[in-house]
mmCIF file of C-alpha atoms (C1' of nucleotides) in Angstrom:
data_model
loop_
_atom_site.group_PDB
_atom_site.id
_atom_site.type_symbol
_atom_site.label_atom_id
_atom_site.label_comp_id
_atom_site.label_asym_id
_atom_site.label_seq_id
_atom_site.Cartn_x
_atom_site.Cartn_y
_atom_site.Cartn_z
ATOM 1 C CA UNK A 1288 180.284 100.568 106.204
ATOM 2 C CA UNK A 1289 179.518 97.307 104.429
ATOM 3 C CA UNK A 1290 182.145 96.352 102.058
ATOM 4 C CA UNK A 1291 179.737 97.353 98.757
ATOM 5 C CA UNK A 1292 178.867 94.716 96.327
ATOM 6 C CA UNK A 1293 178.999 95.289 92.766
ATOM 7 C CA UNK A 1294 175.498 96.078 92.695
ATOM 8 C CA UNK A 1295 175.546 98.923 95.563
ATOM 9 C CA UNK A 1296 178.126 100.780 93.604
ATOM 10 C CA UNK A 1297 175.641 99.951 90.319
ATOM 11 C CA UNK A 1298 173.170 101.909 92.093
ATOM 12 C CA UNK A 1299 175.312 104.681 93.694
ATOM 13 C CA UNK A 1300 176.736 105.484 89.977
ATOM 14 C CA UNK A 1301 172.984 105.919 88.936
ATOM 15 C CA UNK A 1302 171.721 108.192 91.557
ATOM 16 C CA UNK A 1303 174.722 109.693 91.029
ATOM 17 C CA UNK A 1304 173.224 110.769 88.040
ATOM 18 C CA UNK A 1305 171.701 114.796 88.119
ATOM 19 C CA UNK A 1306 168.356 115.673 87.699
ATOM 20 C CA UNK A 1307 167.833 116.781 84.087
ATOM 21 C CA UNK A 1308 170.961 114.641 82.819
ATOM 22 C CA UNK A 1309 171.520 110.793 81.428
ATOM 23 C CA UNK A 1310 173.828 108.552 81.325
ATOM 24 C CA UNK A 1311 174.252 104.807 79.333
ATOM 25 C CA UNK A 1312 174.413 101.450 80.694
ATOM 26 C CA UNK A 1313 177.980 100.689 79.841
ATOM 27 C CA UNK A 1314 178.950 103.985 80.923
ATOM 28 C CA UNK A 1315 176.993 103.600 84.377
ATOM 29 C CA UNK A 1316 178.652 99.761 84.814
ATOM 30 C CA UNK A 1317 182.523 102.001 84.138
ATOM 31 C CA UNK A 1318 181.496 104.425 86.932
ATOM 32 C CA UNK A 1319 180.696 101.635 89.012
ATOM 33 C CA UNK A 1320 183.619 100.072 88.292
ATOM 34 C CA UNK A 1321 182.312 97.480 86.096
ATOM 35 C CA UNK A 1322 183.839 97.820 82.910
ATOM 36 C CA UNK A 1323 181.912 95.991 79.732
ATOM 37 C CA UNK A 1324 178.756 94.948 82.480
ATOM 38 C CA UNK A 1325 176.062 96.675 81.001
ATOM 39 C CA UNK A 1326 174.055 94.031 80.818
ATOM 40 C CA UNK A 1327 174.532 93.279 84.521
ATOM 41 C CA UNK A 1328 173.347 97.102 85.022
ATOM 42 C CA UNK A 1329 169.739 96.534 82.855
ATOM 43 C CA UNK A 1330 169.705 93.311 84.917
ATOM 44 C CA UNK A 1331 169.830 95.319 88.139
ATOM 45 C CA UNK A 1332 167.264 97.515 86.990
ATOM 46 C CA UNK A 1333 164.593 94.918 85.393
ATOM 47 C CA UNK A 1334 164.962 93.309 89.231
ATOM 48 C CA UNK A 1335 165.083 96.718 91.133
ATOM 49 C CA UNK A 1336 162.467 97.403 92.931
ATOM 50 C CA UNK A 1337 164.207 100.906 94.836
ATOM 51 C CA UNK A 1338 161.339 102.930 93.250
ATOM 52 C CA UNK A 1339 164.289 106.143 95.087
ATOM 53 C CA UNK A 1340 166.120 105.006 92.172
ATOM 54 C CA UNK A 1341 166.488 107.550 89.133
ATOM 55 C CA UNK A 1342 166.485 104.253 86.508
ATOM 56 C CA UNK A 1343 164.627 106.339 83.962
ATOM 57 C CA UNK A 1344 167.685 108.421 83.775
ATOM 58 C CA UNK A 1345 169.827 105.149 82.008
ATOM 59 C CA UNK A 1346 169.522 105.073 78.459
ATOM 60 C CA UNK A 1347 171.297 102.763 75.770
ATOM 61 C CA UNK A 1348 174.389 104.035 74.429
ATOM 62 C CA UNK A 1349 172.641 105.234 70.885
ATOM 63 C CA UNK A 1350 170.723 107.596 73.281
ATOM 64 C CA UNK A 1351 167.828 105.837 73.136
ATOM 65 C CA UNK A 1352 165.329 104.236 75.653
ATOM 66 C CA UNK A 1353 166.105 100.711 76.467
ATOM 67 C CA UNK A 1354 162.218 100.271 76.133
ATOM 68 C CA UNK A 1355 160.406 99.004 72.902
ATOM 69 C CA UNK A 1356 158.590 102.465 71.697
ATOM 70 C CA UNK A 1357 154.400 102.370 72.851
ATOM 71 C CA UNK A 1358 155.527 99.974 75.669
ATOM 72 C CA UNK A 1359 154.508 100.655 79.140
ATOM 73 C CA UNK A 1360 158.177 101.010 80.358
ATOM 74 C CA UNK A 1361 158.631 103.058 77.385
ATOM 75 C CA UNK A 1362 155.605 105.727 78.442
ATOM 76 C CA UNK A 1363 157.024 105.655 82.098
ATOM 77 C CA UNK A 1364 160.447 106.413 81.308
ATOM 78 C CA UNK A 1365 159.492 109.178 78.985
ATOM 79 C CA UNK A 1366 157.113 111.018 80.933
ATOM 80 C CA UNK A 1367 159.723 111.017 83.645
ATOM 81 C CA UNK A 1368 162.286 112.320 81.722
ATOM 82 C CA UNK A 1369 160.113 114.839 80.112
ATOM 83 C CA UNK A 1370 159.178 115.969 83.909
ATOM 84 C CA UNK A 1371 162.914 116.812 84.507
ATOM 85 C CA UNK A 1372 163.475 118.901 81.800
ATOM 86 C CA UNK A 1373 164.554 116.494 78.988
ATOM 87 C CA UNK A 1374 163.664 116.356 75.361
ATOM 88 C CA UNK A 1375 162.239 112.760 74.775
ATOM 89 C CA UNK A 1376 161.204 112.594 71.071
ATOM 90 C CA UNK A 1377 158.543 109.811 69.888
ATOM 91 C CA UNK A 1378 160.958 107.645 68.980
ATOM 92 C CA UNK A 1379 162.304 107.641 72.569
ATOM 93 C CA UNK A 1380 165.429 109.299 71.630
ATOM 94 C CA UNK A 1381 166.867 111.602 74.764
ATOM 95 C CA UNK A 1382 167.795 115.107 73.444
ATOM 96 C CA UNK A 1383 170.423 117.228 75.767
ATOM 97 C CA UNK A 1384 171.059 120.509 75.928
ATOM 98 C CA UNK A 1385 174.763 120.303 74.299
ATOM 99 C CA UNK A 1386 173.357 118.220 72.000
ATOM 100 C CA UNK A 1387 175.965 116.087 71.921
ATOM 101 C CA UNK A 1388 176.322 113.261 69.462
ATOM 102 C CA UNK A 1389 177.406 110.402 72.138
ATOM 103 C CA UNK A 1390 176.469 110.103 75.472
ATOM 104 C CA UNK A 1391 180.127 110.400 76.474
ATOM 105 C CA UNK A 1392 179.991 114.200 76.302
ATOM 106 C CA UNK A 1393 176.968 114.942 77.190
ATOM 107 C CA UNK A 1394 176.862 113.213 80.257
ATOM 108 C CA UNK A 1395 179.955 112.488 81.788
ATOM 109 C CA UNK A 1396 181.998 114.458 79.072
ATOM 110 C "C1'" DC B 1376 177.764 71.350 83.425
ATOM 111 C "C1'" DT B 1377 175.010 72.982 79.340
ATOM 112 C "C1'" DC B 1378 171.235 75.708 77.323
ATOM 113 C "C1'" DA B 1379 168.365 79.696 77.084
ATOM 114 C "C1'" DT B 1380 167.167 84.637 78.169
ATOM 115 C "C1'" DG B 1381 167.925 89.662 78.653
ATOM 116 C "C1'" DA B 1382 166.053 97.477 80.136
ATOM 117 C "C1'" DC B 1383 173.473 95.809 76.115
ATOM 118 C "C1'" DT B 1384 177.491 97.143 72.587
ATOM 119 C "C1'" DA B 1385 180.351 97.281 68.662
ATOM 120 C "C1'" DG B 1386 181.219 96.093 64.071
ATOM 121 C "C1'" DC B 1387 179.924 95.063 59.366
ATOM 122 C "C1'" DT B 1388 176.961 95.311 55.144
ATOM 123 C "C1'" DT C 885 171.315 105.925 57.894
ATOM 124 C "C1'" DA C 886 169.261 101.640 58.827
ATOM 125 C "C1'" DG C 887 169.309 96.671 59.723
ATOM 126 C "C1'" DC C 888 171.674 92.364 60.972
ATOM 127 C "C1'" DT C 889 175.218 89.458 63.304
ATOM 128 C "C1'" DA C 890 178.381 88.234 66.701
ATOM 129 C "C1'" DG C 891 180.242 88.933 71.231
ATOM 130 C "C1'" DC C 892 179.945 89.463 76.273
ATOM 131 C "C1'" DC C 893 178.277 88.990 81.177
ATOM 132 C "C1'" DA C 894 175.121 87.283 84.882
ATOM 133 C "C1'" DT C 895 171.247 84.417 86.198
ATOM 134 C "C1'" DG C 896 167.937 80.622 86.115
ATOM 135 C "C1'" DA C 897 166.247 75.964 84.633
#
DNA sequence: CTCATGACTAGCT
DNA sequence: TAGCTAGCCATGA
């Protein structure tokens, strides 16, 4: 095994992910072992082109699409969410079934 | 090396 | 609760 670059444990923390669930950038960068990248994981994803990945499963830490609402991304991401069982209001906010306040617990609680 | 950009976050008003 | 500002990290010109 190839000593993994900061970007293959990126991607291993978001497939890591399970169906039906999401998780936030900054908390996907921590499980990767990057600590305060999140901006290094959107990167990844605006230049991934893995289409294996589960990317629509990354939100922003208020819960909310990274997308600009009526955007193409924004449709995407929804529908795919929507397809694995997840509540995906209008406004692009990502309702879970604890219904959880933060991310934190609702994901990776 | 410096400036500008981006699928971000936290804090303050 | 909503909106704005500043901070942070990586990449490209």
């Amino acid at each position: 095994m190839a000593a993994r670059t900061p970007a293959e444990r990126i991607v291993a923390a978001i497939r890591a992910i399970p169906r039906g669930e999401v998780a936030g950038y900054g908390h996907v960068a921590q499980r990767a072992g990057l600590p305060g990248r999140a901006r290094m994981v959107a990167r990844l994803l605006s230049r991934n082109d893995d289409p294996t990945l589960p990317w629509h499963r990354v939100l922003r830490s208020d819960g909310r699409i990274a997308f600009p609402v009526g955007s193409e991304g924004f449709v995407e991401q929804c529908d795919r969410l929507r397809r694995e069982g997840v509540d995906v209001t209008d406004e692009g906010r990502v309702r879970t079934a604890k219904r959880a306040r933060t991310l934190d617990e609702a994901v990776w609680g």
